[in-house]
Amino acid sequence: MAGPGAAGADGGDRLELPCGEHLDPHEIDLGMREYDCPCGDSHAVVTDVHPPSRFFPESLVTVLRETIDTDDEFEEFGTPHLLGVVLEEFPEAVVVHDASDDGAVGYTLVWITDFDARRLHEVVVELVVELMEHAISHADDDAAVSEFESQMLEFDVEAFVEQYRQEREFESEHDRAL
């Protein structure tokens, strides 16, 4: 049986989802953003081929890539790192499947969460804001720290996610970056 944060650990072809239901990884297509589960809930689906701009404007993705050094097999900061932060914070709510040996799917990694796609979006934004707050707290520029903290007091995660999702096309696999 698959444990938290891992899927298919039993060698089977089906992933055990956070709710306990099972899913064949071949049912996941690259345009899928949510899986309507037999448990009655919708689970967010993210593959490694989904761009980080699924969650943030390209301008912020560029800043994140310029400021965050990665020490792994990925060339630059991206979706695997965002979902890694979610997995670290919510290990019981995320299942990861490595499909690198499966040529029948179009992805290498897939994450399926106990959250629906909208809630996952909010969680990703909240966690990146926390990372940014932590990083700025180490800055030597007190004015920059104060300015950032002031801006974060006015930042509404739910409103940001609502506006961003309205401005992006999330209903098809052809969503585009802003």
Short mmCIF file of N, CA and C in Angstrom, two decimals:
data_model
loop_
_atom_site.label_atom_id
_atom_site.label_comp_id
_atom_site.label_asym_id
_atom_site.label_seq_id
_atom_site.Cartn_x
_atom_site.Cartn_y
_atom_site.Cartn_z
N MET A 1 0.84 -1.18 0.00
CA MET A 1 0.00 0.00 0.00
C MET A 1 0.88 1.23 0.00
N ALA A 2 0.49 2.25 -0.76
CA ALA A 2 1.28 3.47 -0.87
C ALA A 2 1.18 4.28 0.40
N GLY A 3 2.30 4.83 0.83
CA GLY A 3 2.32 5.67 2.01
C GLY A 3 2.17 7.13 1.62
N PRO A 4 2.13 8.03 2.60
CA PRO A 4 2.00 9.44 2.32
C PRO A 4 3.14 9.91 1.41
N GLY A 5 2.80 10.71 0.44
CA GLY A 5 3.82 11.29 -0.43
C GLY A 5 4.33 10.35 -1.49
N ALA A 6 3.87 9.13 -1.54
CA ALA A 6 4.33 8.18 -2.55
C ALA A 6 3.13 7.43 -3.10
N ALA A 7 3.25 7.05 -4.34
CA ALA A 7 2.14 6.32 -4.94
C ALA A 7 2.67 5.07 -5.61
N GLY A 8 1.83 4.10 -5.66
CA GLY A 8 2.20 2.88 -6.36
C GLY A 8 3.29 2.09 -5.67
N ALA A 9 3.48 2.31 -4.39
CA ALA A 9 4.56 1.64 -3.68
C ALA A 9 4.34 0.13 -3.61
N ASP A 10 3.12 -0.29 -3.84
CA ASP A 10 2.84 -1.72 -3.78
C ASP A 10 3.14 -2.42 -5.10
N GLY A 11 3.66 -1.65 -6.08
CA GLY A 11 4.03 -2.24 -7.36
C GLY A 11 2.86 -2.32 -8.33
N GLY A 12 1.67 -1.96 -7.88
CA GLY A 12 0.50 -1.99 -8.75
C GLY A 12 0.49 -0.83 -9.72
N ASP A 13 -0.46 -0.93 -10.67
CA ASP A 13 -0.58 0.12 -11.67
C ASP A 13 -1.48 1.25 -11.20
N ARG A 14 -2.06 1.13 -10.04
CA ARG A 14 -3.00 2.14 -9.58
C ARG A 14 -2.39 2.94 -8.43
N LEU A 15 -2.68 4.24 -8.44
CA LEU A 15 -2.18 5.13 -7.39
C LEU A 15 -3.19 5.19 -6.26
N GLU A 16 -2.73 5.14 -5.05
CA GLU A 16 -3.64 5.36 -3.94
C GLU A 16 -3.67 6.85 -3.66
N LEU A 17 -4.85 7.42 -3.78
CA LEU A 17 -5.03 8.85 -3.58
C LEU A 17 -5.11 9.18 -2.09
N PRO A 18 -4.95 10.45 -1.72
CA PRO A 18 -5.02 10.81 -0.29
C PRO A 18 -6.32 10.39 0.38
N CYS A 19 -7.40 10.27 -0.39
CA CYS A 19 -8.70 9.89 0.18
C CYS A 19 -8.85 8.37 0.31
N GLY A 20 -7.90 7.60 -0.24
CA GLY A 20 -7.96 6.15 -0.17
C GLY A 20 -8.44 5.49 -1.45
N GLU A 21 -9.05 6.26 -2.35
CA GLU A 21 -9.46 5.72 -3.65
C GLU A 21 -8.22 5.44 -4.50
N HIS A 22 -8.41 4.77 -5.62
CA HIS A 22 -7.29 4.43 -6.51
C HIS A 22 -7.53 4.98 -7.91
N LEU A 23 -6.44 5.29 -8.60
CA LEU A 23 -6.50 5.87 -9.94
C LEU A 23 -5.39 5.28 -10.78
N ASP A 24 -5.71 4.90 -11.99
CA ASP A 24 -4.72 4.44 -12.95
C ASP A 24 -3.99 5.67 -13.49
N PRO A 25 -2.66 5.73 -13.38
CA PRO A 25 -1.93 6.91 -13.86
C PRO A 25 -2.10 7.18 -15.35
N HIS A 26 -2.54 6.19 -16.10
CA HIS A 26 -2.76 6.37 -17.54
C HIS A 26 -4.04 7.17 -17.81
N GLU A 27 -4.88 7.34 -16.79
CA GLU A 27 -6.10 8.14 -16.94
C GLU A 27 -5.81 9.64 -16.85
N ILE A 28 -4.60 9.98 -16.44
CA ILE A 28 -4.23 11.39 -16.29
C ILE A 28 -3.70 11.91 -17.61
N ASP A 29 -4.34 12.95 -18.13
CA ASP A 29 -3.81 13.55 -19.35
C ASP A 29 -3.20 14.91 -19.02
N LEU A 30 -2.43 15.44 -19.93
CA LEU A 30 -1.67 16.66 -19.65
C LEU A 30 -2.56 17.88 -19.43
N GLY A 31 -3.78 17.86 -19.92
CA GLY A 31 -4.69 18.98 -19.71
C GLY A 31 -5.47 18.90 -18.42
N MET A 32 -5.36 17.79 -17.71
CA MET A 32 -6.14 17.59 -16.49
C MET A 32 -5.62 18.48 -15.37
N ARG A 33 -6.54 19.20 -14.75
CA ARG A 33 -6.20 20.05 -13.61
C ARG A 33 -6.86 19.54 -12.33
N GLU A 34 -7.95 18.76 -12.49
CA GLU A 34 -8.65 18.17 -11.36
C GLU A 34 -9.14 16.79 -11.75
N TYR A 35 -9.23 15.94 -10.75
CA TYR A 35 -9.78 14.60 -10.93
C TYR A 35 -11.04 14.52 -10.09
N ASP A 36 -12.18 14.27 -10.73
CA ASP A 36 -13.42 14.08 -10.01
C ASP A 36 -13.45 12.64 -9.51
N CYS A 37 -13.22 12.50 -8.24
CA CYS A 37 -13.00 11.20 -7.61
C CYS A 37 -14.31 10.52 -7.22
N PRO A 38 -14.32 9.19 -7.24
CA PRO A 38 -15.49 8.47 -6.75
C PRO A 38 -15.82 8.77 -5.28
N CYS A 39 -14.86 9.31 -4.53
CA CYS A 39 -15.12 9.65 -3.14
C CYS A 39 -16.05 10.85 -3.02
N GLY A 40 -16.27 11.55 -4.14
CA GLY A 40 -17.14 12.71 -4.13
C GLY A 40 -16.41 14.03 -4.16
N ASP A 41 -15.12 14.00 -3.93
CA ASP A 41 -14.31 15.22 -3.95
C ASP A 41 -13.59 15.37 -5.28
N SER A 42 -13.14 16.57 -5.54
CA SER A 42 -12.25 16.83 -6.68
C SER A 42 -10.85 17.00 -6.11
N HIS A 43 -9.89 16.34 -6.73
CA HIS A 43 -8.50 16.43 -6.31
C HIS A 43 -7.70 17.17 -7.37
N ALA A 44 -6.87 18.12 -6.94
CA ALA A 44 -6.02 18.83 -7.88
C ALA A 44 -5.00 17.87 -8.47
N VAL A 45 -4.74 18.02 -9.76
CA VAL A 45 -3.75 17.22 -10.47
C VAL A 45 -2.73 18.18 -11.08
N VAL A 46 -1.46 17.94 -10.79
CA VAL A 46 -0.39 18.77 -11.35
C VAL A 46 0.68 17.84 -11.88
N THR A 47 1.10 18.06 -13.11
CA THR A 47 2.21 17.29 -13.67
C THR A 47 3.43 18.19 -13.79
N ASP A 48 4.57 17.56 -13.94
CA ASP A 48 5.81 18.33 -14.06
C ASP A 48 5.83 19.17 -15.33
N VAL A 49 5.00 18.88 -16.31
CA VAL A 49 4.97 19.69 -17.53
C VAL A 49 4.09 20.92 -17.38
N HIS A 50 3.31 21.02 -16.31
CA HIS A 50 2.55 22.24 -16.06
C HIS A 50 3.53 23.34 -15.65
N PRO A 51 3.44 24.51 -16.26
CA PRO A 51 4.37 25.58 -15.91
C PRO A 51 4.02 26.21 -14.57
N PRO A 52 5.00 26.80 -13.89
CA PRO A 52 4.71 27.49 -12.63
C PRO A 52 3.76 28.67 -12.85
N SER A 53 3.66 29.13 -14.09
CA SER A 53 2.72 30.21 -14.37
C SER A 53 1.27 29.75 -14.25
N ARG A 54 1.07 28.48 -13.98
CA ARG A 54 -0.28 28.00 -13.62
C ARG A 54 -0.72 28.69 -12.33
N PHE A 55 0.25 29.05 -11.49
CA PHE A 55 -0.04 29.63 -10.18
C PHE A 55 0.29 31.12 -10.07
N PHE A 56 1.28 31.56 -10.85
CA PHE A 56 1.78 32.94 -10.74
C PHE A 56 2.03 33.55 -12.11
N PRO A 57 1.96 34.88 -12.19
CA PRO A 57 2.33 35.54 -13.46
C PRO A 57 3.79 35.25 -13.82
N GLU A 58 4.06 35.24 -15.11
CA GLU A 58 5.42 34.96 -15.58
C GLU A 58 6.44 35.90 -14.96
N SER A 59 6.07 37.16 -14.71
CA SER A 59 7.02 38.11 -14.12
C SER A 59 7.49 37.63 -12.75
N LEU A 60 6.58 37.08 -11.96
CA LEU A 60 6.97 36.56 -10.65
C LEU A 60 7.76 35.26 -10.80
N VAL A 61 7.37 34.43 -11.74
CA VAL A 61 8.12 33.19 -12.00
C VAL A 61 9.56 33.53 -12.36
N THR A 62 9.75 34.57 -13.17
CA THR A 62 11.10 35.00 -13.56
C THR A 62 11.90 35.42 -12.33
N VAL A 63 11.27 36.19 -11.44
CA VAL A 63 11.95 36.63 -10.21
C VAL A 63 12.30 35.42 -9.35
N LEU A 64 11.37 34.49 -9.21
CA LEU A 64 11.65 33.29 -8.40
C LEU A 64 12.82 32.50 -9.00
N ARG A 65 12.84 32.37 -10.31
CA ARG A 65 13.92 31.63 -10.96
C ARG A 65 15.27 32.33 -10.80
N GLU A 66 15.25 33.65 -10.79
CA GLU A 66 16.50 34.41 -10.64
C GLU A 66 17.02 34.40 -9.21
N THR A 67 16.13 34.24 -8.24
CA THR A 67 16.56 34.36 -6.85
C THR A 67 16.69 33.04 -6.10
N ILE A 68 16.08 31.98 -6.63
CA ILE A 68 16.12 30.69 -5.93
C ILE A 68 17.06 29.75 -6.67
N ASP A 69 18.11 29.36 -5.96
CA ASP A 69 19.04 28.37 -6.51
C ASP A 69 18.50 26.98 -6.18
N THR A 70 18.54 26.11 -7.17
CA THR A 70 18.10 24.74 -6.94
C THR A 70 19.32 23.83 -6.89
N ASP A 71 19.22 22.83 -6.06
CA ASP A 71 20.31 21.87 -5.90
C ASP A 71 19.76 20.47 -6.17
N ASP A 72 19.26 20.30 -7.39
CA ASP A 72 18.66 19.03 -7.76
C ASP A 72 18.81 18.81 -9.26
N GLU A 73 18.10 17.82 -9.78
CA GLU A 73 18.24 17.48 -11.19
C GLU A 73 17.53 18.44 -12.13
N PHE A 74 16.74 19.38 -11.59
CA PHE A 74 16.02 20.33 -12.43
C PHE A 74 16.91 21.53 -12.72
N GLU A 75 16.86 22.01 -13.95
CA GLU A 75 17.74 23.10 -14.37
C GLU A 75 17.41 24.42 -13.68
N GLU A 76 16.13 24.66 -13.40
CA GLU A 76 15.72 25.91 -12.79
C GLU A 76 14.50 25.69 -11.91
N PHE A 77 14.22 26.69 -11.08
CA PHE A 77 13.07 26.63 -10.21
C PHE A 77 11.81 26.46 -11.04
N GLY A 78 10.94 25.53 -10.63
CA GLY A 78 9.73 25.29 -11.41
C GLY A 78 8.66 24.59 -10.61
N THR A 79 7.73 24.02 -11.33
CA THR A 79 6.59 23.35 -10.72
C THR A 79 6.99 22.25 -9.73
N PRO A 80 7.99 21.42 -10.04
CA PRO A 80 8.37 20.41 -9.04
C PRO A 80 8.77 21.02 -7.69
N HIS A 81 9.38 22.19 -7.72
CA HIS A 81 9.77 22.84 -6.47
C HIS A 81 8.55 23.38 -5.73
N LEU A 82 7.62 23.97 -6.48
CA LEU A 82 6.39 24.47 -5.85
C LEU A 82 5.64 23.33 -5.17
N LEU A 83 5.50 22.22 -5.89
CA LEU A 83 4.76 21.09 -5.30
C LEU A 83 5.57 20.40 -4.21
N GLY A 84 6.88 20.50 -4.27
CA GLY A 84 7.73 19.98 -3.20
C GLY A 84 7.48 20.73 -1.90
N VAL A 85 7.28 22.04 -1.99
CA VAL A 85 6.98 22.84 -0.81
C VAL A 85 5.61 22.43 -0.24
N VAL A 86 4.63 22.22 -1.12
CA VAL A 86 3.31 21.77 -0.68
C VAL A 86 3.42 20.40 -0.01
N LEU A 87 4.16 19.49 -0.63
CA LEU A 87 4.33 18.15 -0.07
C LEU A 87 5.01 18.20 1.29
N GLU A 88 5.99 19.08 1.42
CA GLU A 88 6.69 19.21 2.70
C GLU A 88 5.75 19.71 3.80
N GLU A 89 4.88 20.64 3.43
CA GLU A 89 3.96 21.23 4.40
C GLU A 89 2.75 20.34 4.69
N PHE A 90 2.30 19.60 3.68
CA PHE A 90 1.10 18.77 3.80
C PHE A 90 1.37 17.36 3.30
N PRO A 91 2.24 16.60 3.96
CA PRO A 91 2.63 15.28 3.45
C PRO A 91 1.47 14.29 3.34
N GLU A 92 0.46 14.40 4.18
CA GLU A 92 -0.66 13.47 4.14
C GLU A 92 -1.67 13.83 3.05
N ALA A 93 -1.54 15.03 2.48
CA ALA A 93 -2.54 15.52 1.52
C ALA A 93 -2.05 15.45 0.07
N VAL A 94 -0.85 14.92 -0.14
CA VAL A 94 -0.28 14.91 -1.49
C VAL A 94 0.26 13.52 -1.81
N VAL A 95 -0.07 13.03 -2.99
CA VAL A 95 0.48 11.78 -3.50
C VAL A 95 1.34 12.15 -4.71
N VAL A 96 2.53 11.59 -4.77
CA VAL A 96 3.45 11.83 -5.89
C VAL A 96 3.66 10.50 -6.61
N HIS A 97 3.63 10.57 -7.93
CA HIS A 97 3.89 9.37 -8.73
C HIS A 97 4.99 9.67 -9.73
N ASP A 98 6.04 8.86 -9.71
CA ASP A 98 7.14 8.96 -10.67
C ASP A 98 6.82 8.04 -11.84
N ALA A 99 6.58 8.66 -13.00
CA ALA A 99 6.24 7.90 -14.20
C ALA A 99 7.38 7.93 -15.21
N SER A 100 8.59 8.16 -14.74
CA SER A 100 9.73 8.30 -15.66
C SER A 100 10.00 7.03 -16.45
N ASP A 101 9.56 5.89 -15.95
CA ASP A 101 9.76 4.63 -16.67
C ASP A 101 8.55 4.21 -17.50
N ASP A 102 7.55 5.10 -17.58
CA ASP A 102 6.31 4.77 -18.29
C ASP A 102 6.19 5.66 -19.52
N GLY A 103 6.52 5.13 -20.67
CA GLY A 103 6.45 5.88 -21.91
C GLY A 103 5.04 6.11 -22.41
N ALA A 104 4.05 5.55 -21.75
CA ALA A 104 2.67 5.69 -22.20
C ALA A 104 1.98 6.94 -21.66
N VAL A 105 2.65 7.66 -20.75
CA VAL A 105 2.09 8.91 -20.23
C VAL A 105 2.97 10.05 -20.71
N GLY A 106 2.46 11.26 -20.71
CA GLY A 106 3.22 12.40 -21.22
C GLY A 106 3.93 13.20 -20.15
N TYR A 107 4.01 12.66 -18.96
CA TYR A 107 4.64 13.38 -17.86
C TYR A 107 5.65 12.46 -17.17
N THR A 108 6.51 13.06 -16.38
CA THR A 108 7.46 12.29 -15.58
C THR A 108 6.99 12.19 -14.14
N LEU A 109 6.48 13.30 -13.62
CA LEU A 109 5.98 13.33 -12.24
C LEU A 109 4.55 13.85 -12.24
N VAL A 110 3.74 13.31 -11.35
CA VAL A 110 2.40 13.84 -11.14
C VAL A 110 2.15 13.92 -9.64
N TRP A 111 1.50 15.00 -9.25
CA TRP A 111 1.08 15.19 -7.86
C TRP A 111 -0.43 15.26 -7.86
N ILE A 112 -1.06 14.54 -6.95
CA ILE A 112 -2.51 14.59 -6.78
C ILE A 112 -2.74 14.93 -5.31
N THR A 113 -3.55 15.96 -5.09
CA THR A 113 -3.73 16.45 -3.72
C THR A 113 -5.13 16.19 -3.20
N ASP A 114 -5.24 16.25 -1.92
CA ASP A 114 -6.53 16.16 -1.26
C ASP A 114 -7.33 17.43 -1.49
N PHE A 115 -6.65 18.52 -1.88
CA PHE A 115 -7.30 19.80 -2.16
C PHE A 115 -7.85 19.80 -3.59
N ASP A 116 -8.88 20.60 -3.83
CA ASP A 116 -9.28 20.83 -5.21
C ASP A 116 -8.30 21.83 -5.83
N ALA A 117 -8.41 22.07 -7.11
CA ALA A 117 -7.43 22.89 -7.82
C ALA A 117 -7.37 24.32 -7.28
N ARG A 118 -8.52 24.89 -6.96
CA ARG A 118 -8.53 26.25 -6.44
C ARG A 118 -7.84 26.32 -5.08
N ARG A 119 -8.16 25.40 -4.18
CA ARG A 119 -7.53 25.42 -2.86
C ARG A 119 -6.03 25.17 -2.98
N LEU A 120 -5.62 24.27 -3.87
CA LEU A 120 -4.19 24.06 -4.08
C LEU A 120 -3.54 25.36 -4.54
N HIS A 121 -4.18 26.08 -5.44
CA HIS A 121 -3.64 27.35 -5.91
C HIS A 121 -3.42 28.29 -4.73
N GLU A 122 -4.41 28.39 -3.85
CA GLU A 122 -4.28 29.24 -2.67
C GLU A 122 -3.13 28.77 -1.78
N VAL A 123 -3.01 27.48 -1.58
CA VAL A 123 -1.94 26.93 -0.73
C VAL A 123 -0.57 27.27 -1.32
N VAL A 124 -0.41 27.10 -2.63
CA VAL A 124 0.87 27.41 -3.28
C VAL A 124 1.21 28.88 -3.09
N VAL A 125 0.23 29.76 -3.29
CA VAL A 125 0.48 31.20 -3.12
C VAL A 125 0.84 31.50 -1.67
N GLU A 126 0.10 30.95 -0.72
CA GLU A 126 0.38 31.17 0.70
C GLU A 126 1.80 30.73 1.05
N LEU A 127 2.22 29.58 0.57
CA LEU A 127 3.54 29.06 0.90
C LEU A 127 4.65 29.87 0.26
N VAL A 128 4.45 30.34 -0.96
CA VAL A 128 5.47 31.18 -1.61
C VAL A 128 5.56 32.53 -0.90
N VAL A 129 4.44 33.08 -0.47
CA VAL A 129 4.47 34.33 0.30
C VAL A 129 5.26 34.11 1.59
N GLU A 130 5.04 32.99 2.26
CA GLU A 130 5.81 32.68 3.47
C GLU A 130 7.30 32.58 3.18
N LEU A 131 7.66 31.94 2.07
CA LEU A 131 9.07 31.85 1.68
C LEU A 131 9.65 33.23 1.41
N MET A 132 8.88 34.07 0.74
CA MET A 132 9.34 35.43 0.45
C MET A 132 9.50 36.23 1.74
N GLU A 133 8.55 36.09 2.66
CA GLU A 133 8.65 36.77 3.95
C GLU A 133 9.90 36.33 4.71
N HIS A 134 10.17 35.04 4.68
CA HIS A 134 11.37 34.53 5.35
C HIS A 134 12.63 35.09 4.70
N ALA A 135 12.66 35.10 3.38
CA ALA A 135 13.84 35.61 2.68
C ALA A 135 14.07 37.09 2.94
N ILE A 136 13.01 37.89 2.91
CA ILE A 136 13.17 39.33 3.10
C ILE A 136 13.54 39.65 4.55
N SER A 137 13.16 38.78 5.47
CA SER A 137 13.50 39.02 6.87
C SER A 137 15.00 38.97 7.11
N HIS A 138 15.75 38.38 6.17
CA HIS A 138 17.20 38.30 6.30
C HIS A 138 17.91 39.44 5.56
N ALA A 139 17.13 40.33 4.98
CA ALA A 139 17.73 41.45 4.23
C ALA A 139 18.34 42.46 5.20
N ASP A 140 19.37 43.14 4.73
CA ASP A 140 20.03 44.17 5.54
C ASP A 140 19.34 45.52 5.42
N ASP A 141 18.39 45.63 4.52
CA ASP A 141 17.70 46.89 4.23
C ASP A 141 16.39 46.94 5.00
N ASP A 142 16.40 47.67 6.14
CA ASP A 142 15.21 47.76 6.99
C ASP A 142 14.04 48.39 6.26
N ALA A 143 14.30 49.35 5.38
CA ALA A 143 13.23 50.00 4.63
C ALA A 143 12.56 48.99 3.68
N ALA A 144 13.35 48.14 3.05
CA ALA A 144 12.80 47.13 2.15
C ALA A 144 11.97 46.12 2.92
N VAL A 145 12.44 45.74 4.09
CA VAL A 145 11.70 44.80 4.93
C VAL A 145 10.37 45.41 5.34
N SER A 146 10.39 46.66 5.78
CA SER A 146 9.16 47.33 6.19
C SER A 146 8.19 47.48 5.03
N GLU A 147 8.70 47.85 3.85
CA GLU A 147 7.86 47.99 2.67
C GLU A 147 7.21 46.67 2.29
N PHE A 148 8.00 45.60 2.31
CA PHE A 148 7.46 44.28 1.98
C PHE A 148 6.39 43.87 2.98
N GLU A 149 6.68 44.03 4.26
CA GLU A 149 5.71 43.66 5.29
C GLU A 149 4.43 44.47 5.15
N SER A 150 4.54 45.73 4.82
CA SER A 150 3.38 46.58 4.60
C SER A 150 2.54 46.08 3.43
N GLN A 151 3.21 45.72 2.34
CA GLN A 151 2.51 45.20 1.17
C GLN A 151 1.83 43.87 1.48
N MET A 152 2.48 43.04 2.26
CA MET A 152 1.90 41.73 2.58
C MET A 152 0.68 41.86 3.48
N LEU A 153 0.61 42.90 4.30
CA LEU A 153 -0.57 43.11 5.12
C LEU A 153 -1.79 43.41 4.25
N GLU A 154 -1.57 44.00 3.09
CA GLU A 154 -2.65 44.34 2.17
C GLU A 154 -2.93 43.23 1.16
N PHE A 155 -2.06 42.24 1.08
CA PHE A 155 -2.19 41.19 0.08
C PHE A 155 -3.25 40.19 0.51
N ASP A 156 -4.21 39.96 -0.35
CA ASP A 156 -5.30 39.02 -0.10
C ASP A 156 -5.13 37.82 -1.03
N VAL A 157 -4.74 36.70 -0.45
CA VAL A 157 -4.47 35.50 -1.24
C VAL A 157 -5.70 35.08 -2.03
N GLU A 158 -6.85 35.01 -1.39
CA GLU A 158 -8.06 34.58 -2.07
C GLU A 158 -8.41 35.50 -3.23
N ALA A 159 -8.27 36.82 -3.03
CA ALA A 159 -8.58 37.77 -4.10
C ALA A 159 -7.58 37.62 -5.25
N PHE A 160 -6.29 37.42 -4.91
CA PHE A 160 -5.29 37.22 -5.95
C PHE A 160 -5.61 35.99 -6.78
N VAL A 161 -5.91 34.88 -6.11
CA VAL A 161 -6.21 33.64 -6.81
C VAL A 161 -7.46 33.80 -7.67
N GLU A 162 -8.47 34.43 -7.14
CA GLU A 162 -9.71 34.65 -7.90
C GLU A 162 -9.42 35.45 -9.17
N GLN A 163 -8.71 36.55 -9.02
CA GLN A 163 -8.41 37.40 -10.19
C GLN A 163 -7.52 36.66 -11.18
N TYR A 164 -6.51 35.99 -10.68
CA TYR A 164 -5.58 35.29 -11.57
C TYR A 164 -6.29 34.19 -12.34
N ARG A 165 -7.15 33.46 -11.67
CA ARG A 165 -7.88 32.38 -12.33
C ARG A 165 -8.88 32.92 -13.35
N GLN A 166 -9.44 34.10 -13.09
CA GLN A 166 -10.34 34.71 -14.06
C GLN A 166 -9.59 35.18 -15.30
N GLU A 167 -8.38 35.67 -15.10
CA GLU A 167 -7.59 36.19 -16.22
C GLU A 167 -6.93 35.11 -17.04
N ARG A 168 -6.80 33.94 -16.48
CA ARG A 168 -6.22 32.81 -17.18
C ARG A 168 -7.32 31.90 -17.66
N GLU A 169 -7.03 31.14 -18.68
CA GLU A 169 -8.00 30.17 -19.19
C GLU A 169 -7.68 28.83 -18.56
N PHE A 170 -8.44 28.45 -17.53
CA PHE A 170 -8.18 27.20 -16.82
C PHE A 170 -9.12 26.09 -17.26
N GLU A 171 -9.91 26.33 -18.25
CA GLU A 171 -10.88 25.33 -18.66
C GLU A 171 -10.36 24.38 -19.74
N SER A 172 -9.18 24.65 -20.26
CA SER A 172 -8.65 23.77 -21.29
C SER A 172 -7.16 23.59 -21.08
N GLU A 173 -6.59 22.68 -21.86
CA GLU A 173 -5.15 22.45 -21.77
C GLU A 173 -4.34 23.56 -22.44
N HIS A 174 -5.03 24.56 -23.00
CA HIS A 174 -4.34 25.63 -23.72
C HIS A 174 -4.25 26.90 -22.89
N ASP A 175 -4.28 26.79 -21.55
CA ASP A 175 -4.18 27.99 -20.74
C ASP A 175 -2.86 28.66 -21.01
N ARG A 176 -2.82 29.95 -20.85
CA ARG A 176 -1.63 30.70 -21.23
C ARG A 176 -1.11 31.53 -20.08
N ALA A 177 0.16 31.85 -20.14
CA ALA A 177 0.79 32.64 -19.10
C ALA A 177 0.40 34.10 -19.24
N LEU A 178 0.39 34.82 -18.12
CA LEU A 178 0.13 36.25 -18.12
C LEU A 178 1.43 36.99 -17.97
#
